[in-house]
Amino acid sequence: MPKMKTKSAATKRFTKTASGEIKFKHTNKNHKVGKKNQSRIRTLRKGGYVDSTMKKNVSGLIGE
């Protein structure tokens, strides 16, 4: 059985931490920022962690 290829789009967007969590950056902060309020932009600036329900799917995409 051949090895599964990793999805290169997913490897650019997700990183795995030492504790096993999968980290990502929020989207929608680069374009049309003028109509978004400051608290929303501030929230998008921070990173996030993948939810436990999606962890298995994302880890399969990044080849873990």
Coordinates of C-alpha atoms in Angstrom, one line a residue, residues 6-62:
T6 CA -0.1 15.3 2.3
K7 CA -2.4 18.1 1.0
S8 CA 0.0 21.0 0.5
A9 CA -2.7 23.6 1.0
A10 CA -3.4 22.1 4.4
T11 CA 0.3 22.0 5.4
K12 CA 0.5 25.7 4.7
R13 CA -2.4 26.5 6.9
F14 CA -2.1 24.2 9.9
T15 CA 0.8 23.4 12.3
K16 CA 1.0 20.7 14.9
T17 CA 2.2 21.7 18.4
A18 CA 4.3 19.7 20.8
S19 CA 1.3 18.8 22.9
G20 CA -0.5 17.4 19.9
E21 CA -2.9 20.3 19.2
I22 CA -3.4 21.6 15.7
K23 CA -3.0 25.4 15.4
F24 CA -4.2 27.7 12.6
K25 CA -4.4 31.4 11.8
H26 CA -7.8 33.1 11.4
T27 CA -8.9 34.2 8.0
N28 CA -10.7 37.4 6.7
K29 CA -8.2 39.9 8.0
N30 CA -6.3 41.0 4.9
H31 CA -9.1 42.4 2.7
K32 CA -11.9 44.9 3.3
V33 CA -10.9 45.6 6.9
G34 CA -12.5 49.0 6.9
K35 CA -16.0 47.7 7.4
K36 CA -15.1 45.3 10.2
N37 CA -15.1 46.7 13.7
Q38 CA -12.0 46.8 15.9
S39 CA -12.9 44.0 18.2
R40 CA -13.5 41.7 15.3
I41 CA -10.1 42.5 13.8
R42 CA -8.4 42.1 17.2
T43 CA -10.0 38.6 17.6
L44 CA -8.9 37.6 14.1
R45 CA -5.3 38.6 14.9
K46 CA -5.0 35.7 17.3
G47 CA -4.5 32.2 16.3
G48 CA -6.8 29.3 17.1
Y49 CA -6.9 25.6 17.7
V50 CA -8.8 23.0 15.7
D51 CA -11.9 21.7 17.5
S52 CA -11.9 18.1 18.7
T53 CA -14.6 17.1 16.2
M54 CA -12.4 18.2 13.2
K55 CA -9.0 17.1 14.6
K56 CA -9.1 13.7 12.9
N57 CA -10.0 15.2 9.5
V58 CA -7.3 17.9 9.6
S59 CA -4.6 15.5 10.9
G60 CA -5.3 13.2 7.9
L61 CA -4.9 16.1 5.5
I62 CA -1.5 17.2 7.0

